[in-house]
Amino acid sequence: MSEPKAPTPAPGDTYKGWLFKWTNYIKGYQRRWFVLSNGLLSYYRTQAEMGHTCRGTINLATANIAVEDSCNFVISNGGTQTYHLKASSEVERQRWITALELAKAKAFRMQAESDDSGDDSTPPAAGQGAGSRNSEVQSTLRTLGSKVEDLSTCNDLIAKHGSALQRSLSELEGVRLGGETSEKIRQVTERATLFRITSNAMINACRDFLALAQAHSKRWQKALQAEREQRVRLEETLEQLAKQHNHLERAFRGATVLPPSQSNPAIDSKGPVPGKGDASDEDEENEFFDACEDVQEFITVPADPKYHRSGSNVSGISSELGMDDGTTSLDEQSLASNPESPQSQEVVPVRKRRTRIPDKPNYSLNLWSIMKNCIGKELSKIPMPVNFNEPLSMLQRLSEDLEYYELLDRAAKCQSSLEQMCYVAAFTVSSYSTTVHRTGKPFNPLLGETFELDRVQESGYRSLCEQVSHHPPAAAHHAISERGWTLRQEIALASKFRGKYLSIMPLGSIHCIFEKSNNHYTWKKVTTTVHNIIVGKLWIDQSGEIDVVNHRTGDRCHLKFAPYSYFSRDVARKVTGVVTDKDGKAHYVLSGTWDEKMECSRVMQSSRGGENGADGRQKTVYQTLKAKELWRKTPLPEGAENMYYFSTLALTLNEQEEGVAPTDSRRRPDQRLMEQGRWEEANAEKQRLEEKQRTARREREREANRATNPSEEGKEPADGAEEVEIASEPSETTYKTETLHGSHPPAYSSGHQDNYRPMWFERQVDPKTGEPTHIYRGGYWEAKEQGSWDSCPDIF
């Protein structure tokens, strides 16, 4: 620990050192670097932050300093700011107290003098310009310089006459009384008179200098403060200009920053996800990631003009993605290249979907009304009100991944697997665009709940989701398109609660298979973080890395979702990536944001030769063609802020439809009541459904026990086992217990022994990933055509 050297520093000296500062009841005391200067006590998280980020400042002129015990003391300005501090020892605490008292006294005097002087010395008017102010300063400096020269001359004279006087006194001591005495006394008297005169001149010069300095000190202090404020404003303006310049430059050149883990794309390695930084301590509404210096390991620059010549091989190769220099847009080119485009077929009238839902009621949430009903209850039996929800189920949220299905339609038309990879990567990013404002929690599906999304007439695909497991909660999803692609996934959720934020980690792989090329792509989802869980405005961030792998060709796309950082100069929610072949050669560079758009640039040449990276190696420089847009987010409908920020597709997901299964989420009564604004009735209905599910769960367990232990028939399950198995909702117990203990749920398993089997999916080992997963077994759409739902359970 760095400690001040002087126990009692001078009042004007800067005093620095480490102290422990109380932050909150979760973190307790945290070590901070404190700086005492000019009557202000400021603190930083580290010494390195002194140049750019001050975490807090308190003015000692009006502060009260109180000692609590041998090591603790409190500084408060009477209202808005109070610092509870602790030193490592009593000696160090006394040093700080002494320094603070001296600084407080000096700050008080300066404030009083400033108040007394008031308007005695006012700076020149703004209209007089900087020239008059400079001339006045120069004149004052010349006057002060002459006074200093006078002081220097007086100092020399004092030294000269003082030495002569000393010699005369020495000679006087050695002289014998007689005739020489009177002469020596006269000489001493003359020299003492000269010394007195010189000393008086010195005193007068010092008085003049001090009076002049005091007369101008207040004005200079005000001028200095004005300059400091102007400098801060200029620095802020410069920072904004730098960000704008950086953004415009990257937009113009199609530049991007690629993740460090891609230094060797041929190796399937993932770099560590940036860690969570310790955020500011007082009343913060945001949690930031520490990324002050975002080291660029890769650089993209415009390719040589020779690559842009029309008619070259490059233009032919890149025709599907629009990588040539022509004017045909990506969408026009993709549609024009497909002779079987839906636009060339007969137009079939489609159903008109709804564009609005009832506005969200402005119901206040009384946390005490929830907590008082939970006293004495088991954690697994505490109901969560619909106030935290949005009127969609998790199955419907999973179906929203198909919001931008057109990307897969275009990918199915691609002749090149590398170009196809660009569209698949853009599709993986687009699935997060709907989450940027969606802070509401979707309804946890009941076991056996389903959701169909039949869009064959409008979009050429149909989708089915089913809740296939209760512990841990897991949902299976299968979508197939008439345009040559199939998407399937099984997602289970793990969560960690860190006090200020909740991290949600999706478990399971997503598969996309293209019928024509037989290309099979897989990837996993990144971590979703919900910030300000306890205090402040909720906001969502996506962070982590995704590897999209083509198992047939070995092509790979490594995407990096950059976590939000207060210090980063990059755009927020940034996503970057590179597409490589099986040999690790880069072909495309991707860049954009997960809430707005994605672009790609074809790599024409790569080389080593940029600046050295963080690990000392030279950066890879990619020469790329002009960036082309792959995907752009569709604007939200008008009034979305009053409709849970639902997208156009999300508004239609809970719309009533004829012929759907009796287990479909559209038929769930509590969700329907919430959408209609009847939240109290929705809460009552929600509790009824949960109790019904518990009863069905217990019955399945009894049947499983009778099947495995016939001698135990008729006996109730053990109380302890029942407490573990019962849940208020399929995933609610998992959510609450994990958030309290900060643990992951176990990897997906076959579930508890309750002999439950999903209706439309069956459990298999995936041949590509080797993971156990649920795959669609078929039969749903046939049952819908026949209207035969007799085998469906009664879950609502």
mmCIF file with all atom_site columns, N, CA and C in Angstrom, residues 742-774:
data_model
loop_
_atom_site.group_PDB
_atom_site.id
_atom_site.type_symbol
_atom_site.label_atom_id
_atom_site.label_alt_id
_atom_site.label_comp_id
_atom_site.label_asym_id
_atom_site.label_entity_id
_atom_site.label_seq_id
_atom_site.pdbx_PDB_ins_code
_atom_site.Cartn_x
_atom_site.Cartn_y
_atom_site.Cartn_z
_atom_site.occupancy
_atom_site.B_iso_or_equiv
_atom_site.pdbx_formal_charge
_atom_site.auth_seq_id
_atom_site.auth_comp_id
_atom_site.auth_asym_id
_atom_site.auth_atom_id
_atom_site.pdbx_PDB_model_num
ATOM 1  N N  . GLY A 1 742 ? -26.361 -18.416 -7.362  1.00 0.00 ? 742 GLY A N  1
ATOM 2  C CA . GLY A 1 742 ? -25.364 -18.127 -8.391  1.00 0.00 ? 742 GLY A CA 1
ATOM 3  C C  . GLY A 1 742 ? -24.792 -19.367 -9.027  1.00 0.00 ? 742 GLY A C  1
ATOM 4  N N  . SER A 1 743 ? -25.600 -20.388 -9.245  1.00 0.00 ? 743 SER A N  1
ATOM 5  C CA . SER A 1 743 ? -25.095 -21.648 -9.774  1.00 0.00 ? 743 SER A CA 1
ATOM 6  C C  . SER A 1 743 ? -25.737 -21.952 -11.111 1.00 0.00 ? 743 SER A C  1
ATOM 7  N N  . HIS A 1 744 ? -25.072 -22.826 -11.873 1.00 0.00 ? 744 HIS A N  1
ATOM 8  C CA . HIS A 1 744 ? -25.621 -23.302 -13.132 1.00 0.00 ? 744 HIS A CA 1
ATOM 9  C C  . HIS A 1 744 ? -26.525 -24.491 -12.868 1.00 0.00 ? 744 HIS A C  1
ATOM 10 N N  . PRO A 1 745 ? -27.581 -24.656 -13.673 1.00 0.00 ? 745 PRO A N  1
ATOM 11 C CA . PRO A 1 745 ? -28.297 -25.913 -13.601 1.00 0.00 ? 745 PRO A CA 1
ATOM 12 C C  . PRO A 1 745 ? -27.454 -27.001 -14.243 1.00 0.00 ? 745 PRO A C  1
ATOM 13 N N  . PRO A 1 746 ? -27.717 -28.245 -13.981 1.00 0.00 ? 746 PRO A N  1
ATOM 14 C CA . PRO A 1 746 ? -26.936 -29.299 -14.597 1.00 0.00 ? 746 PRO A CA 1
ATOM 15 C C  . PRO A 1 746 ? -27.152 -29.329 -16.088 1.00 0.00 ? 746 PRO A C  1
ATOM 16 N N  . ALA A 1 747 ? -26.232 -29.924 -16.809 1.00 0.00 ? 747 ALA A N  1
ATOM 17 C CA . ALA A 1 747 ? -26.401 -30.096 -18.242 1.00 0.00 ? 747 ALA A CA 1
ATOM 18 C C  . ALA A 1 747 ? -27.665 -30.901 -18.494 1.00 0.00 ? 747 ALA A C  1
ATOM 19 N N  . TYR A 1 748 ? -28.224 -30.727 -19.673 1.00 0.00 ? 748 TYR A N  1
ATOM 20 C CA . TYR A 1 748 ? -29.524 -31.320 -19.938 1.00 0.00 ? 748 TYR A CA 1
ATOM 21 C C  . TYR A 1 748 ? -29.470 -32.826 -19.784 1.00 0.00 ? 748 TYR A C  1
ATOM 22 N N  . SER A 1 749 ? -30.396 -33.363 -19.045 1.00 0.00 ? 749 SER A N  1
ATOM 23 C CA . SER A 1 749 ? -30.477 -34.798 -18.818 1.00 0.00 ? 749 SER A CA 1
ATOM 24 C C  . SER A 1 749 ? -31.874 -35.274 -19.189 1.00 0.00 ? 749 SER A C  1
ATOM 25 N N  . SER A 1 750 ? -32.117 -36.545 -18.996 1.00 0.00 ? 750 SER A N  1
ATOM 26 C CA . SER A 1 750 ? -33.389 -37.136 -19.403 1.00 0.00 ? 750 SER A CA 1
ATOM 27 C C  . SER A 1 750 ? -34.525 -36.769 -18.473 1.00 0.00 ? 750 SER A C  1
ATOM 28 N N  . GLY A 1 751 ? -34.238 -36.033 -17.392 1.00 0.00 ? 751 GLY A N  1
ATOM 29 C CA . GLY A 1 751 ? -35.286 -35.583 -16.496 1.00 0.00 ? 751 GLY A CA 1
ATOM 30 C C  . GLY A 1 751 ? -35.514 -36.561 -15.365 1.00 0.00 ? 751 GLY A C  1
ATOM 31 N N  . HIS A 1 752 ? -36.528 -36.305 -14.574 1.00 0.00 ? 752 HIS A N  1
ATOM 32 C CA . HIS A 1 752 ? -36.854 -37.134 -13.435 1.00 0.00 ? 752 HIS A CA 1
ATOM 33 C C  . HIS A 1 752 ? -37.641 -38.357 -13.895 1.00 0.00 ? 752 HIS A C  1
ATOM 34 N N  . GLN A 1 753 ? -37.711 -39.344 -13.044 1.00 0.00 ? 753 GLN A N  1
ATOM 35 C CA . GLN A 1 753 ? -38.402 -40.575 -13.384 1.00 0.00 ? 753 GLN A CA 1
ATOM 36 C C  . GLN A 1 753 ? -39.907 -40.388 -13.210 1.00 0.00 ? 753 GLN A C  1
ATOM 37 N N  . ASP A 1 754 ? -40.527 -39.678 -14.154 1.00 0.00 ? 754 ASP A N  1
ATOM 38 C CA . ASP A 1 754 ? -41.972 -39.487 -14.085 1.00 0.00 ? 754 ASP A CA 1
ATOM 39 C C  . ASP A 1 754 ? -42.642 -39.979 -15.354 1.00 0.00 ? 754 ASP A C  1
ATOM 40 N N  . ASN A 1 755 ? -41.963 -40.822 -16.111 1.00 0.00 ? 755 ASN A N  1
ATOM 41 C CA . ASN A 1 755 ? -42.432 -41.471 -17.349 1.00 0.00 ? 755 ASN A CA 1
ATOM 42 C C  . ASN A 1 755 ? -43.062 -40.508 -18.343 1.00 0.00 ? 755 ASN A C  1
ATOM 43 N N  . TYR A 1 756 ? -42.622 -39.239 -18.367 1.00 0.00 ? 756 TYR A N  1
ATOM 44 C CA . TYR A 1 756 ? -43.151 -38.292 -19.336 1.00 0.00 ? 756 TYR A CA 1
ATOM 45 C C  . TYR A 1 756 ? -42.380 -38.399 -20.650 1.00 0.00 ? 756 TYR A C  1
ATOM 46 N N  . ARG A 1 757 ? -43.128 -38.401 -21.753 1.00 0.00 ? 757 ARG A N  1
ATOM 47 C CA . ARG A 1 757 ? -42.532 -38.396 -23.081 1.00 0.00 ? 757 ARG A CA 1
ATOM 48 C C  . ARG A 1 757 ? -43.178 -37.286 -23.900 1.00 0.00 ? 757 ARG A C  1
ATOM 49 N N  . PRO A 1 758 ? -42.377 -36.471 -24.593 1.00 0.00 ? 758 PRO A N  1
ATOM 50 C CA . PRO A 1 758 ? -42.959 -35.406 -25.417 1.00 0.00 ? 758 PRO A CA 1
ATOM 51 C C  . PRO A 1 758 ? -43.861 -35.972 -26.512 1.00 0.00 ? 758 PRO A C  1
ATOM 52 N N  . MET A 1 759 ? -44.803 -35.167 -26.952 1.00 0.00 ? 759 MET A N  1
ATOM 53 C CA . MET A 1 759 ? -45.763 -35.600 -27.969 1.00 0.00 ? 759 MET A CA 1
ATOM 54 C C  . MET A 1 759 ? -45.158 -35.636 -29.365 1.00 0.00 ? 759 MET A C  1
ATOM 55 N N  . TRP A 1 760 ? -44.415 -34.597 -29.736 1.00 0.00 ? 760 TRP A N  1
ATOM 56 C CA . TRP A 1 760 ? -44.015 -34.434 -31.135 1.00 0.00 ? 760 TRP A CA 1
ATOM 57 C C  . TRP A 1 760 ? -42.514 -34.532 -31.358 1.00 0.00 ? 760 TRP A C  1
ATOM 58 N N  . PHE A 1 761 ? -41.748 -34.642 -30.301 1.00 0.00 ? 761 PHE A N  1
ATOM 59 C CA . PHE A 1 761 ? -40.289 -34.741 -30.414 1.00 0.00 ? 761 PHE A CA 1
ATOM 60 C C  . PHE A 1 761 ? -39.815 -35.998 -29.686 1.00 0.00 ? 761 PHE A C  1
ATOM 61 N N  . GLU A 1 762 ? -38.704 -36.565 -30.157 1.00 0.00 ? 762 GLU A N  1
ATOM 62 C CA . GLU A 1 762 ? -38.110 -37.716 -29.488 1.00 0.00 ? 762 GLU A CA 1
ATOM 63 C C  . GLU A 1 762 ? -36.634 -37.460 -29.248 1.00 0.00 ? 762 GLU A C  1
ATOM 64 N N  . ARG A 1 763 ? -36.149 -38.030 -28.168 1.00 0.00 ? 763 ARG A N  1
ATOM 65 C CA . ARG A 1 763 ? -34.781 -37.793 -27.731 1.00 0.00 ? 763 ARG A CA 1
ATOM 66 C C  . ARG A 1 763 ? -33.814 -38.694 -28.493 1.00 0.00 ? 763 ARG A C  1
ATOM 67 N N  . GLN A 1 764 ? -32.783 -38.071 -29.090 1.00 0.00 ? 764 GLN A N  1
ATOM 68 C CA . GLN A 1 764 ? -31.766 -38.785 -29.854 1.00 0.00 ? 764 GLN A CA 1
ATOM 69 C C  . GLN A 1 764 ? -30.406 -38.157 -29.581 1.00 0.00 ? 764 GLN A C  1
ATOM 70 N N  . VAL A 1 765 ? -29.368 -38.840 -30.028 1.00 0.00 ? 765 VAL A N  1
ATOM 71 C CA . VAL A 1 765 ? -28.012 -38.279 -29.989 1.00 0.00 ? 765 VAL A CA 1
ATOM 72 C C  . VAL A 1 765 ? -27.723 -37.696 -31.359 1.00 0.00 ? 765 VAL A C  1
ATOM 73 N N  . ASP A 1 766 ? -27.419 -36.406 -31.389 1.00 0.00 ? 766 ASP A N  1
ATOM 74 C CA . ASP A 1 766 ? -27.186 -35.742 -32.663 1.00 0.00 ? 766 ASP A CA 1
ATOM 75 C C  . ASP A 1 766 ? -25.905 -36.262 -33.304 1.00 0.00 ? 766 ASP A C  1
ATOM 76 N N  . PRO A 1 767 ? -25.940 -36.695 -34.568 1.00 0.00 ? 767 PRO A N  1
ATOM 77 C CA . PRO A 1 767 ? -24.734 -37.263 -35.190 1.00 0.00 ? 767 PRO A CA 1
ATOM 78 C C  . PRO A 1 767 ? -23.638 -36.236 -35.463 1.00 0.00 ? 767 PRO A C  1
ATOM 79 N N  . LYS A 1 768 ? -23.995 -34.959 -35.572 1.00 0.00 ? 768 LYS A N  1
ATOM 80 C CA . LYS A 1 768 ? -22.994 -33.936 -35.880 1.00 0.00 ? 768 LYS A CA 1
ATOM 81 C C  . LYS A 1 768 ? -22.267 -33.448 -34.634 1.00 0.00 ? 768 LYS A C  1
ATOM 82 N N  . THR A 1 769 ? -23.009 -33.198 -33.576 1.00 0.00 ? 769 THR A N  1
ATOM 83 C CA . THR A 1 769 ? -22.398 -32.633 -32.363 1.00 0.00 ? 769 THR A CA 1
ATOM 84 C C  . THR A 1 769 ? -22.186 -33.658 -31.264 1.00 0.00 ? 769 THR A C  1
ATOM 85 N N  . GLY A 1 770 ? -22.854 -34.819 -31.363 1.00 0.00 ? 770 GLY A N  1
ATOM 86 C CA . GLY A 1 770 ? -22.740 -35.815 -30.310 1.00 0.00 ? 770 GLY A CA 1
ATOM 87 C C  . GLY A 1 770 ? -23.521 -35.466 -29.059 1.00 0.00 ? 770 GLY A C  1
ATOM 88 N N  . GLU A 1 771 ? -24.352 -34.421 -29.107 1.00 0.00 ? 771 GLU A N  1
ATOM 89 C CA . GLU A 1 771 ? -25.123 -34.002 -27.938 1.00 0.00 ? 771 GLU A CA 1
ATOM 90 C C  . GLU A 1 771 ? -26.483 -34.682 -27.943 1.00 0.00 ? 771 GLU A C  1
ATOM 91 N N  . PRO A 1 772 ? -26.996 -35.068 -26.763 1.00 0.00 ? 772 PRO A N  1
ATOM 92 C CA . PRO A 1 772 ? -28.379 -35.564 -26.710 1.00 0.00 ? 772 PRO A CA 1
ATOM 93 C C  . PRO A 1 772 ? -29.340 -34.419 -26.949 1.00 0.00 ? 772 PRO A C  1
ATOM 94 N N  . THR A 1 773 ? -30.312 -34.630 -27.802 1.00 0.00 ? 773 THR A N  1
ATOM 95 C CA . THR A 1 773 ? -31.232 -33.554 -28.168 1.00 0.00 ? 773 THR A CA 1
ATOM 96 C C  . THR A 1 773 ? -32.562 -34.156 -28.581 1.00 0.00 ? 773 THR A C  1
ATOM 97 N N  . HIS A 1 774 ? -33.592 -33.328 -28.616 1.00 0.00 ? 774 HIS A N  1
ATOM 98 C CA . HIS A 1 774 ? -34.907 -33.755 -29.071 1.00 0.00 ? 774 HIS A CA 1
ATOM 99 C C  . HIS A 1 774 ? -35.095 -33.320 -30.522 1.00 0.00 ? 774 HIS A C  1
#
